[in-house]
Amino acid sequence: MAEPRTPAEVVARAARATDLADLDGAVSGCFACPRLVSWREEVARTKRAAFREQRYWGRPVPGFGAPDARIGILGLAPAAHGGNRTGRIFTGDRSGDVLFAALHRAGLANQPTSVAADDGLTLADTRIFAAVRCAPPDNKPTPTERDTCAPWLHREVALIRPTLRVVVALGAFAWAAWWPVLRDVYGVRPPSPRPVFGHAAHWSGTAAPELLGCYHVSQQNTFTGRLTPGMLDDVFARAKQLAGLD
């Protein structure tokens, strides 16, 4: 099946995905955003010195986790030397170290570390995905890249819709990316004005999952103490409660 190379082809291919495995394969073969394709491949060629002996994934990174997830974790995009290297979202970087340790403490991951795609990590009742599936320069996708990538997110949510009860948005970018999902997947008009993002912010609507805000697990937040392990634990405890997992 042809690899998507235009926004229209992304829309068509995402809509045809029959299950998560099919969707994941389609995501990993996407070439629709020239700037992101160029960047992800350049990073995979030049590498970071610490990983120079490793083969980088260098492609879009699909979602990861339980197909019957009750909790969704929505991030911004893969890290250049994390998911773009390992091929699994939040795997192999400092953000993932913090996130998976918290998920393990919450009983949602079988181990506290995520270093490689074959390290045995599994998630319980949880799936992780990103608003943009390629590593962007400076961690800043453009609005056009965000919108081009959105059909992958929307189809992924549609496929887990029967069980999904709550979404944790990591950062303001992910929080904003959720509102179009309400319209396109759930047929729900997004609230106006949009609820303001903040840590532990909570939006509840009808016929759609609950939405929780959480500061992103970036080093900028975790190294400065803006986001502490206790704050993460509180968010995931609340997510479990809203998902009916307590």
Coordinates of N, CA and C in Angstrom, one line a residue:
M1 N 0.8 -1.2 0.0 CA 0.0 0.0 0.0 C 0.9 1.2 0.0
A2 N 0.5 2.2 -0.8 CA 1.4 3.4 -1.0 C 1.5 4.2 0.3
E3 N 2.7 4.7 0.5 CA 3.0 5.5 1.7 C 2.4 6.9 1.5
P4 N 1.7 7.5 2.5 CA 1.1 8.8 2.4 C 2.2 9.9 2.2
R5 N 1.9 10.7 1.2 CA 2.9 11.8 0.9 C 2.2 13.2 0.8
T6 N 0.9 13.2 1.0 CA 0.2 14.5 1.0 C -0.8 14.5 2.2
P7 N -1.3 15.6 2.6 CA -2.3 15.6 3.6 C -3.5 14.8 3.2
A8 N -4.0 14.9 2.0 CA -5.1 14.2 1.5 C -4.9 12.7 1.6
E9 N -3.7 12.2 1.3 CA -3.4 10.8 1.4 C -3.3 10.3 2.9
V10 N -2.9 11.2 3.8 CA -3.0 10.9 5.2 C -4.4 10.7 5.7
V11 N -5.3 11.6 5.3 CA -6.7 11.5 5.6 C -7.3 10.1 5.1
A12 N -7.0 9.8 3.9 CA -7.5 8.6 3.3 C -7.0 7.3 3.9
R13 N -5.7 7.3 4.2 CA -5.0 6.1 4.7 C -5.5 5.9 6.2
A14 N -5.5 7.0 7.0 CA -6.0 6.9 8.3 C -7.4 6.3 8.4
A15 N -8.2 6.8 7.6 CA -9.6 6.3 7.6 C -9.8 4.9 7.2
R16 N -8.8 4.3 6.5 CA -8.9 2.9 6.1 C -8.3 1.9 7.1
A17 N -7.6 2.5 8.1 CA -7.0 1.6 9.1 C -8.1 0.8 9.8
T18 N -7.9 -0.5 9.8 CA -8.9 -1.4 10.3 C -8.7 -1.8 11.8
D19 N -7.5 -1.6 12.3 CA -7.2 -1.9 13.7 C -5.9 -1.2 14.0
L20 N -5.4 -1.3 15.3 CA -4.3 -0.5 15.7 C -3.0 -1.0 15.0
A21 N -2.9 -2.3 14.7 CA -1.7 -2.7 14.0 C -1.6 -2.2 12.6
D22 N -2.7 -2.1 12.0 CA -2.8 -1.5 10.6 C -2.5 0.0 10.7
L23 N -3.0 0.6 11.7 CA -2.8 2.1 11.8 C -1.3 2.3 12.1
D24 N -0.7 1.6 13.0 CA 0.7 1.8 13.4 C 1.6 1.6 12.2
G25 N 1.3 0.6 11.4 CA 2.1 0.4 10.2 C 2.0 1.6 9.2
A26 N 0.8 2.1 9.1 CA 0.6 3.2 8.2 C 1.3 4.5 8.7
V27 N 1.2 4.7 10.0 CA 1.8 5.9 10.6 C 3.3 5.8 10.3
S28 N 4.0 4.7 10.5 CA 5.4 4.6 10.4 C 5.9 4.7 9.0
G29 N 5.0 4.7 8.0 CA 5.4 4.9 6.6 C 5.0 6.2 6.0
C30 N 4.7 7.2 6.9 CA 4.2 8.5 6.4 C 5.3 9.4 6.0
F31 N 5.1 10.1 4.9 CA 6.1 11.1 4.4 C 5.5 12.4 4.0
A32 N 4.4 12.8 4.7 CA 3.6 13.9 4.3 C 4.1 15.3 4.6
C33 N 5.0 15.4 5.5 CA 5.6 16.7 6.0 C 7.0 16.8 5.6
P34 N 7.4 17.4 4.5 CA 8.8 17.5 4.1 C 9.8 17.9 5.1
R35 N 9.5 19.0 5.9 CA 10.4 19.4 6.9 C 10.7 18.4 7.9
L36 N 9.6 17.7 8.4 CA 9.8 16.7 9.4 C 10.5 15.5 8.9
V37 N 10.2 15.1 7.7 CA 10.9 14.0 7.1 C 12.4 14.3 7.0
S38 N 12.8 15.5 6.5 CA 14.2 15.8 6.4 C 14.9 15.8 7.8
W39 N 14.2 16.4 8.8 CA 14.8 16.5 10.1 C 15.0 15.1 10.7
R40 N 13.9 14.3 10.7 CA 14.0 13.0 11.4 C 15.1 12.1 10.7
E41 N 15.3 12.2 9.4 CA 16.3 11.4 8.7 C 17.7 12.0 8.9
E42 N 17.8 13.3 9.0 CA 19.1 13.9 9.3 C 19.6 13.5 10.7
V43 N 18.7 13.5 11.7 CA 19.0 13.1 13.0 C 19.5 11.6 13.0
A44 N 18.7 10.8 12.3 CA 19.1 9.4 12.2 C 20.4 9.1 11.6
R45 N 20.8 10.0 10.7 CA 22.1 9.8 10.0 C 23.3 10.3 10.9
T46 N 23.1 11.5 11.5 CA 24.2 12.1 12.2 C 24.3 11.6 13.6
K47 N 23.2 11.2 14.2 CA 23.1 10.6 15.6 C 23.7 11.5 16.7
R48 N 23.5 11.1 17.9 CA 24.2 11.7 19.0 C 25.4 10.8 19.4
A49 N 26.4 11.4 19.8 CA 27.7 10.6 20.1 C 27.4 9.4 21.0
A50 N 26.6 9.6 22.0 CA 26.4 8.5 22.9 C 25.7 7.3 22.3
F51 N 25.0 7.5 21.1 CA 24.3 6.4 20.4 C 24.8 6.1 19.0
R52 N 26.1 6.5 18.8 CA 26.6 6.4 17.4 C 26.7 5.0 16.9
E53 N 26.7 4.0 17.8 CA 26.8 2.6 17.4 C 25.4 2.0 17.1
Q54 N 24.4 2.8 17.5 CA 23.0 2.3 17.3 C 22.4 2.7 16.0
R55 N 21.4 1.9 15.5 CA 20.7 2.2 14.3 C 19.4 2.9 14.7
Y56 N 19.2 4.1 14.2 CA 18.1 5.0 14.6 C 16.9 4.5 13.8
W57 N 15.7 4.6 14.4 CA 14.4 4.4 13.7 C 14.2 5.4 12.6
G58 N 14.3 6.7 12.9 CA 14.2 7.7 11.9 C 12.9 7.8 11.1
R59 N 11.8 7.4 11.7 CA 10.5 7.4 11.0 C 9.5 7.9 12.0
P60 N 8.2 8.1 11.5 CA 7.2 8.5 12.4 C 7.0 7.4 13.5
V61 N 6.6 7.8 14.7 CA 6.5 6.9 15.8 C 5.0 6.6 16.1
P62 N 4.6 5.4 16.0 CA 3.2 5.1 16.3 C 2.9 5.1 17.8
G63 N 1.6 5.0 18.2 CA 1.2 4.9 19.6 C 1.7 3.5 20.2
F64 N 1.6 3.4 21.5 CA 2.0 2.2 22.2 C 1.1 2.0 23.4
G65 N 0.7 0.7 23.6 CA 0.0 0.4 24.8 C -1.2 -0.5 24.5
A66 N -2.1 -0.6 25.5 CA -3.2 -1.5 25.5 C -4.2 -1.2 24.4
P67 N -4.7 -2.1 23.6 CA -5.7 -1.9 22.7 C -7.1 -1.6 23.3
D68 N -7.2 -2.0 24.5 CA -8.5 -1.7 25.3 C -8.3 -0.7 26.4
A69 N -7.4 0.3 26.1 CA -7.0 1.3 27.1 C -8.2 2.1 27.6
R70 N -8.3 2.3 28.9 CA -9.2 3.2 29.5 C -8.6 4.6 29.7
I71 N -7.3 4.6 29.8 CA -6.6 5.9 29.9 C -5.7 6.1 28.7
G72 N -5.8 7.3 28.1 CA -4.9 7.7 27.0 C -4.0 8.8 27.5
I73 N -2.7 8.7 27.1 CA -1.8 9.8 27.4 C -1.3 10.4 26.1
L74 N -1.6 11.7 26.0 CA -1.4 12.4 24.7 C -0.2 13.4 24.9
G75 N 0.9 13.1 24.1 CA 2.0 14.0 24.2 C 2.1 14.9 23.0
L76 N 3.3 15.6 22.9 CA 3.5 16.5 21.8 C 4.0 15.8 20.5
A77 N 5.2 15.2 20.6 CA 5.8 14.6 19.5 C 7.0 13.8 20.0
P78 N 7.5 12.8 19.2 CA 8.7 12.1 19.7 C 9.9 13.0 19.8
A79 N 10.8 12.5 20.7 CA 12.1 13.2 20.9 C 13.1 12.8 19.8
A80 N 14.0 13.7 19.4 CA 14.9 13.4 18.3 C 15.8 12.2 18.6
H81 N 16.3 12.1 19.8 CA 17.1 11.0 20.2 C 16.5 10.0 21.2
G82 N 15.1 10.2 21.3 CA 14.3 9.2 22.1 C 13.5 8.3 21.2
G83 N 12.3 8.7 21.0 CA 11.4 7.9 20.1 C 11.9 7.8 18.7
N84 N 12.5 8.9 18.2 CA 13.0 8.9 16.8 C 14.2 7.9 16.7
R85 N 14.9 7.6 17.8 CA 16.0 6.6 17.8 C 15.5 5.2 18.1
T86 N 14.6 5.0 19.0 CA 14.2 3.7 19.5 C 12.9 3.2 18.7
G87 N 12.1 4.0 18.2 CA 10.9 3.6 17.5 C 9.7 3.4 18.4
R88 N 9.8 3.8 19.7 CA 8.7 3.7 20.6 C 8.6 5.0 21.3
I89 N 7.4 5.5 21.4 CA 7.1 6.8 22.0 C 7.6 6.9 23.5
F90 N 8.3 8.0 23.8 CA 8.8 8.3 25.1 C 9.8 7.2 25.6
T91 N 10.4 6.6 24.7 CA 11.4 5.5 25.0 C 12.8 6.0 24.7
G92 N 13.7 5.9 25.7 CA 15.1 6.2 25.5 C 15.5 7.6 25.8
D93 N 14.6 8.4 26.5 CA 15.0 9.8 26.8 C 14.6 10.1 28.3
R94 N 15.0 11.2 28.7 CA 14.8 11.6 30.1 C 13.3 11.8 30.4
S95 N 12.5 12.3 29.4 CA 11.1 12.5 29.6 C 10.4 11.1 29.9
G96 N 10.8 10.1 29.1 CA 10.3 8.8 29.3 C 10.7 8.2 30.6
D97 N 11.9 8.5 31.1 CA 12.3 8.0 32.4 C 11.4 8.4 33.5
V98 N 11.0 9.7 33.4 CA 10.0 10.2 34.4 C 8.6 9.7 34.2
L99 N 8.2 9.6 33.0 CA 6.8 9.2 32.7 C 6.6 7.7 33.1
F100 N 7.5 6.8 32.7 CA 7.3 5.4 32.9 C 7.5 5.0 34.4
A101 N 8.4 5.8 35.1 CA 8.5 5.6 36.5 C 7.2 5.9 37.2
A102 N 6.5 7.0 36.8 CA 5.3 7.3 37.4 C 4.2 6.3 37.0
L103 N 4.1 5.8 35.8 CA 3.1 4.9 35.4 C 3.3 3.6 36.2
H104 N 4.6 3.2 36.4 CA 4.9 2.0 37.2 C 4.4 2.2 38.7
R105 N 4.6 3.3 39.3 CA 4.2 3.6 40.6 C 2.6 3.5 40.7
A106 N 2.0 3.9 39.6 CA 0.5 3.9 39.5 C -0.1 2.5 39.2
G107 N 0.8 1.6 38.9 CA 0.3 0.2 38.6 C -0.1 0.1 37.1
L108 N 0.3 1.1 36.3 CA -0.1 1.1 34.9 C 1.0 0.6 33.9
A109 N 2.2 0.3 34.5 CA 3.3 -0.2 33.7 C 4.0 -1.3 34.5
N110 N 4.4 -2.3 33.8 CA 5.0 -3.5 34.5 C 6.5 -3.3 34.9
Q111 N 7.1 -2.2 34.5 CA 8.4 -1.8 34.9 C 8.6 -0.3 34.8
P112 N 9.6 0.2 35.6 CA 9.7 1.7 35.7 C 10.6 2.3 34.6
T113 N 11.1 1.5 33.7 CA 12.0 2.1 32.7 C 11.6 1.7 31.3
S114 N 12.0 2.5 30.4 CA 11.7 2.3 29.0 C 12.9 2.7 28.1
V115 N 13.7 1.7 27.8 CA 15.0 2.0 27.1 C 15.1 1.6 25.7
A116 N 14.3 0.6 25.3 CA 14.3 0.1 23.9 C 13.0 -0.6 23.6
A117 N 12.7 -0.7 22.3 CA 11.4 -1.2 21.9 C 11.2 -2.7 22.3
D118 N 12.3 -3.4 22.6 CA 12.2 -4.8 22.9 C 12.6 -5.1 24.4
D119 N 12.4 -4.1 25.3 CA 12.8 -4.2 26.6 C 11.8 -4.9 27.5
G120 N 10.6 -5.3 27.0 CA 9.6 -6.1 27.8 C 8.6 -5.2 28.4
L121 N 8.6 -3.9 28.2 CA 7.7 -3.0 28.8 C 6.2 -3.3 28.3
T122 N 5.3 -3.4 29.2 CA 3.9 -3.4 28.8 C 3.1 -2.5 29.7
L123 N 2.0 -2.0 29.1 CA 1.1 -1.0 29.9 C -0.2 -1.7 30.2
A124 N -0.8 -1.4 31.3 CA -2.1 -1.9 31.7 C -3.1 -0.8 31.5
D125 N -4.2 -1.0 30.8 CA -5.3 -0.1 30.7 C -4.9 1.3 30.1
T126 N -3.8 1.4 29.5 CA -3.2 2.7 29.1 C -2.6 2.6 27.7
R127 N -2.8 3.7 26.9 CA -2.1 3.8 25.6 C -1.6 5.2 25.5
I128 N -0.4 5.3 25.0 CA 0.3 6.6 24.8 C 0.4 6.9 23.3
F129 N 0.1 8.1 23.0 CA 0.3 8.6 21.6 C 0.6 10.0 21.6
A130 N 1.0 10.5 20.4 CA 1.4 11.9 20.3 C 0.6 12.7 19.2
A131 N 0.4 14.0 19.4 CA -0.3 14.8 18.5 C 0.4 14.8 17.1
V132 N 1.7 14.9 17.1 CA 2.6 14.8 15.9 C 3.5 13.6 16.0
R133 N 3.6 12.8 15.0 CA 4.2 11.5 15.0 C 5.7 11.5 14.6
C134 N 6.2 12.7 14.1 CA 7.6 12.8 13.8 C 8.3 13.7 14.7
A135 N 9.6 13.5 15.0 CA 10.4 14.4 15.8 C 10.5 15.8 15.1
P136 N 10.1 16.9 15.7 CA 10.2 18.2 15.0 C 11.5 18.9 15.5
P137 N 12.1 19.8 14.6 CA 13.2 20.6 15.0 C 12.8 21.5 16.2
D138 N 13.6 21.5 17.2 CA 13.4 22.3 18.4 C 12.1 22.0 19.2
N139 N 11.6 20.7 18.9 CA 10.3 20.3 19.5 C 9.2 21.2 19.2
K140 N 9.2 21.8 18.0 CA 8.1 22.8 17.7 C 7.6 22.5 16.3
P141 N 6.5 21.7 16.2 CA 5.8 21.5 14.9 C 5.1 22.7 14.5
T142 N 5.0 22.9 13.2 CA 4.2 24.0 12.7 C 2.7 23.7 12.8
P143 N 1.8 24.7 12.7 CA 0.4 24.4 12.7 C 0.0 23.5 11.5
T144 N 0.7 23.7 10.4 CA 0.3 22.9 9.2 C 0.7 21.4 9.5
E145 N 1.9 21.2 10.1 CA 2.3 19.9 10.4 C 1.4 19.2 11.5
R146 N 1.0 20.0 12.4 CA 0.0 19.5 13.4 C -1.3 19.0 12.7
D147 N -1.8 19.9 11.8 CA -3.0 19.5 11.2 C -2.9 18.4 10.2
T148 N -1.8 18.3 9.5 CA -1.5 17.2 8.6 C -1.5 15.9 9.4
C149 N -0.9 15.9 10.6 CA -0.8 14.6 11.3 C -2.0 14.3 12.1
A150 N -3.0 15.2 12.3 CA -4.1 15.0 13.1 C -5.0 13.7 12.8
P151 N -5.1 13.4 11.5 CA -5.9 12.2 11.2 C -5.4 10.9 11.8
W152 N -4.1 10.8 12.0 CA -3.6 9.6 12.7 C -4.1 9.6 14.1
L153 N -4.0 10.7 14.8 CA -4.5 10.7 16.2 C -6.0 10.4 16.3
H154 N -6.7 11.1 15.4 CA -8.2 10.9 15.4 C -8.6 9.4 15.1
R155 N -7.9 8.8 14.2 CA -8.2 7.4 14.0 C -7.8 6.5 15.1
E156 N -6.7 6.8 15.8 CA -6.3 6.0 16.9 C -7.3 6.1 18.0
V157 N -7.7 7.3 18.3 CA -8.8 7.5 19.3 C -10.0 6.8 19.0
A158 N -10.4 6.8 17.7 CA -11.6 6.2 17.2 C -11.5 4.6 17.5
L159 N -10.4 4.1 17.3 CA -10.2 2.6 17.4 C -10.2 2.2 18.9
I160 N -9.9 3.1 19.8 CA -10.0 2.7 21.2 C -11.1 3.3 21.9
R161 N -12.0 4.0 21.1 CA -13.1 4.7 21.7 C -14.0 3.8 22.6
P162 N -14.3 2.5 22.3 CA -15.2 1.8 23.1 C -14.7 1.7 24.6
T163 N -13.4 1.8 24.9 CA -13.0 1.6 26.2 C -12.4 2.9 26.8
L164 N -12.0 3.9 26.0 CA -11.3 5.1 26.5 C -12.3 5.9 27.4
R165 N -11.8 6.2 28.6 CA -12.6 7.0 29.5 C -11.9 8.3 29.9
V166 N -10.6 8.4 29.9 CA -10.0 9.7 30.3 C -8.7 9.8 29.5
V167 N -8.4 11.1 29.2 CA -7.1 11.4 28.4 C -6.3 12.4 29.3
V168 N -5.0 12.1 29.5 CA -4.1 13.0 30.1 C -3.3 13.7 29.1
A169 N -3.5 15.0 29.0 CA -2.7 15.8 28.0 C -1.5 16.4 28.6
L170 N -0.3 15.9 28.1 CA 1.0 16.4 28.6 C 1.4 17.7 27.9
G171 N 1.0 18.8 28.5 CA 1.4 20.1 28.0 C 0.3 20.8 27.2
A172 N 0.5 22.1 27.0 CA -0.5 22.9 26.4 C -0.8 22.5 24.9
F173 N 0.3 22.0 24.2 CA 0.1 21.6 22.8 C -0.8 20.5 22.7
A174 N -0.6 19.4 23.6 CA -1.5 18.3 23.6 C -2.9 18.6 24.0
W175 N -3.0 19.5 25.0 CA -4.3 20.0 25.4 C -5.1 20.6 24.3
A176 N -4.5 21.4 23.5 CA -5.1 22.1 22.3 C -5.4 21.1 21.2
A177 N -4.6 20.1 21.1 CA -4.8 19.1 20.0 C -6.0 18.2 20.3
W178 N -6.5 18.2 21.6 CA -7.6 17.3 21.9 C -8.9 17.8 21.4
W179 N -9.1 19.1 21.3 CA -10.4 19.7 21.0 C -10.9 19.2 19.6
P180 N -10.1 19.2 18.5 CA -10.6 18.7 17.2 C -11.0 17.2 17.3
V181 N -10.4 16.5 18.2 CA -10.8 15.1 18.4 C -12.3 15.0 18.8
L182 N -12.7 15.9 19.7 CA -14.1 15.9 20.1 C -15.0 16.0 18.9
R183 N -14.7 16.9 18.0 CA -15.5 17.1 16.9 C -15.5 15.9 15.9
D184 N -14.3 15.5 15.5 CA -14.1 14.6 14.4 C -14.4 13.1 14.9
V185 N -14.1 12.8 16.1 CA -14.3 11.4 16.6 C -15.6 11.2 17.3
Y186 N -16.0 12.2 18.2 CA -17.1 12.0 19.0 C -18.4 12.8 18.6
G187 N -18.2 13.7 17.6 CA -19.3 14.5 17.1 C -19.7 15.5 18.1
V188 N -18.8 15.9 19.0 CA -19.1 16.8 20.1 C -18.5 18.2 19.8
R189 N -19.3 19.2 19.9 CA -18.8 20.6 19.6 C -17.8 21.0 20.7
P190 N -16.6 21.3 20.4 CA -15.6 21.7 21.4 C -16.2 22.9 22.2
P191 N -15.8 23.0 23.5 CA -16.3 24.2 24.3 C -15.7 25.5 23.8
S192 N -16.5 26.5 24.0 CA -16.1 27.9 23.6 C -16.5 28.8 24.7
P193 N -15.5 29.6 25.2 CA -14.1 29.5 24.9 C -13.5 28.2 25.4
R194 N -12.3 27.9 24.8 CA -11.6 26.6 25.3 C -11.2 26.7 26.7
P195 N -11.3 25.7 27.5 CA -10.8 25.7 28.8 C -9.3 25.9 28.8
V196 N -8.8 26.7 29.8 CA -7.4 27.0 29.8 C -6.6 25.8 30.4
F197 N -5.4 25.5 29.7 CA -4.6 24.5 30.2 C -3.9 24.8 31.5
G198 N -3.7 23.9 32.3 CA -2.9 24.0 33.5 C -2.7 22.7 34.1
H199 N -1.8 22.6 35.0 CA -1.5 21.3 35.7 C -2.7 20.9 36.5
A200 N -3.2 19.7 36.4 CA -4.4 19.2 37.1 C -5.7 19.8 36.6
A201 N -5.7 20.6 35.5 CA -6.9 21.1 34.9 C -7.8 19.9 34.5
H202 N -9.1 20.1 34.6 CA -10.0 19.0 34.4 C -11.2 19.5 33.6
W203 N -11.4 18.9 32.4 CA -12.6 19.2 31.6 C -13.5 17.9 31.5
S204 N -14.8 18.1 31.7 CA -15.7 17.0 31.6 C -16.8 17.4 30.7
G205 N -17.1 16.6 29.7 CA -18.2 16.8 28.8 C -19.1 15.6 28.7
T206 N -20.0 15.6 27.8 CA -20.9 14.5 27.7 C -20.5 13.7 26.4
A207 N -20.6 12.4 26.5 CA -20.3 11.5 25.3 C -18.9 11.6 24.9
A208 N -18.0 11.9 25.7 CA -16.5 12.0 25.4 C -15.7 11.7 26.6
P209 N -14.5 11.3 26.5 CA -13.6 11.1 27.7 C -13.4 12.3 28.5
E210 N -13.1 12.1 29.8 CA -12.6 13.2 30.6 C -11.3 13.7 30.1
L211 N -10.9 14.9 30.4 CA -9.6 15.4 30.0 C -8.9 16.0 31.2
L212 N -7.7 15.6 31.4 CA -6.9 16.1 32.5 C -5.6 16.7 31.9
G213 N -5.3 17.9 32.5 CA -4.0 18.5 32.1 C -2.9 18.1 33.0
C214 N -1.7 18.0 32.4 CA -0.5 17.7 33.2 C 0.7 18.4 32.6
Y215 N 1.5 19.1 33.4 CA 2.7 19.7 32.8 C 3.5 18.6 32.1
H216 N 4.1 18.9 31.0 CA 4.9 17.9 30.2 C 6.0 17.4 31.0
V217 N 6.4 16.2 30.8 CA 7.5 15.5 31.5 C 8.9 15.8 30.9
S218 N 9.0 17.0 30.4 CA 10.3 17.5 29.8 C 11.3 17.8 30.9
Q219 N 12.5 17.8 30.6 CA 13.6 18.2 31.5 C 13.4 19.6 32.0
Q220 N 12.9 20.4 31.2 CA 12.6 21.8 31.5 C 11.7 21.9 32.7
N221 N 10.8 21.0 32.8 CA 9.8 21.0 33.9 C 10.3 20.1 35.1
T222 N 10.9 19.0 34.8 CA 11.2 18.1 35.9 C 12.5 18.5 36.6
F223 N 13.5 19.0 35.9 CA 14.7 19.4 36.5 C 14.6 20.7 37.3
T224 N 13.6 21.5 37.0 CA 13.4 22.8 37.7 C 12.4 22.6 38.9
G225 N 11.8 21.5 39.0 CA 10.8 21.3 40.1 C 9.5 21.8 39.8
R226 N 9.2 22.2 38.5 CA 7.9 22.7 38.2 C 6.9 21.5 38.1
L227 N 7.5 20.3 37.8 CA 6.7 19.1 37.8 C 7.5 18.1 38.7
T228 N 6.9 17.7 39.8 CA 7.5 16.7 40.7 C 6.9 15.4 40.6
P229 N 7.6 14.3 41.1 CA 7.0 13.0 41.1 C 5.6 12.9 41.8
G230 N 5.5 13.7 42.9 CA 4.2 13.7 43.6 C 3.1 14.3 42.7
M231 N 3.4 15.3 42.0 CA 2.4 15.9 41.1 C 2.0 14.9 40.0
L232 N 2.9 14.2 39.5 CA 2.6 13.2 38.5 C 1.7 12.1 39.1
D233 N 2.1 11.7 40.3 CA 1.3 10.6 41.0 C -0.1 11.0 41.2
D234 N -0.3 12.3 41.6 CA -1.7 12.8 41.8 C -2.5 12.8 40.5
V235 N -1.9 13.1 39.4 CA -2.6 13.2 38.1 C -3.0 11.7 37.7
F236 N -2.1 10.8 37.8 CA -2.4 9.4 37.4 C -3.4 8.8 38.4
A237 N -3.3 9.1 39.7 CA -4.3 8.6 40.6 C -5.7 9.1 40.2
R238 N -5.8 10.4 39.9 CA -7.1 11.0 39.4 C -7.5 10.3 38.1
A239 N -6.6 10.1 37.2 CA -7.0 9.4 35.9 C -7.5 8.1 36.2
K240 N -6.9 7.3 37.1 CA -7.4 6.0 37.4 C -8.8 6.0 38.0
Q241 N -9.0 7.0 38.8 CA -10.3 7.2 39.5 C -11.4 7.5 38.4
L242 N -11.1 8.4 37.5 CA -12.0 8.8 36.5 C -12.3 7.6 35.5
A243 N -11.3 6.8 35.3 CA -11.4 5.7 34.4 C -12.0 4.5 35.0
G244 N -12.4 4.5 36.3 CA -13.0 3.4 37.0 C -12.0 2.3 37.3
L245 N -10.8 2.6 37.5 CA -9.7 1.6 37.8 C -9.4 1.5 39.2
D246 N -9.9 2.3 40.1 CA -9.7 2.2 41.5 C -10.6 1.2 42.2

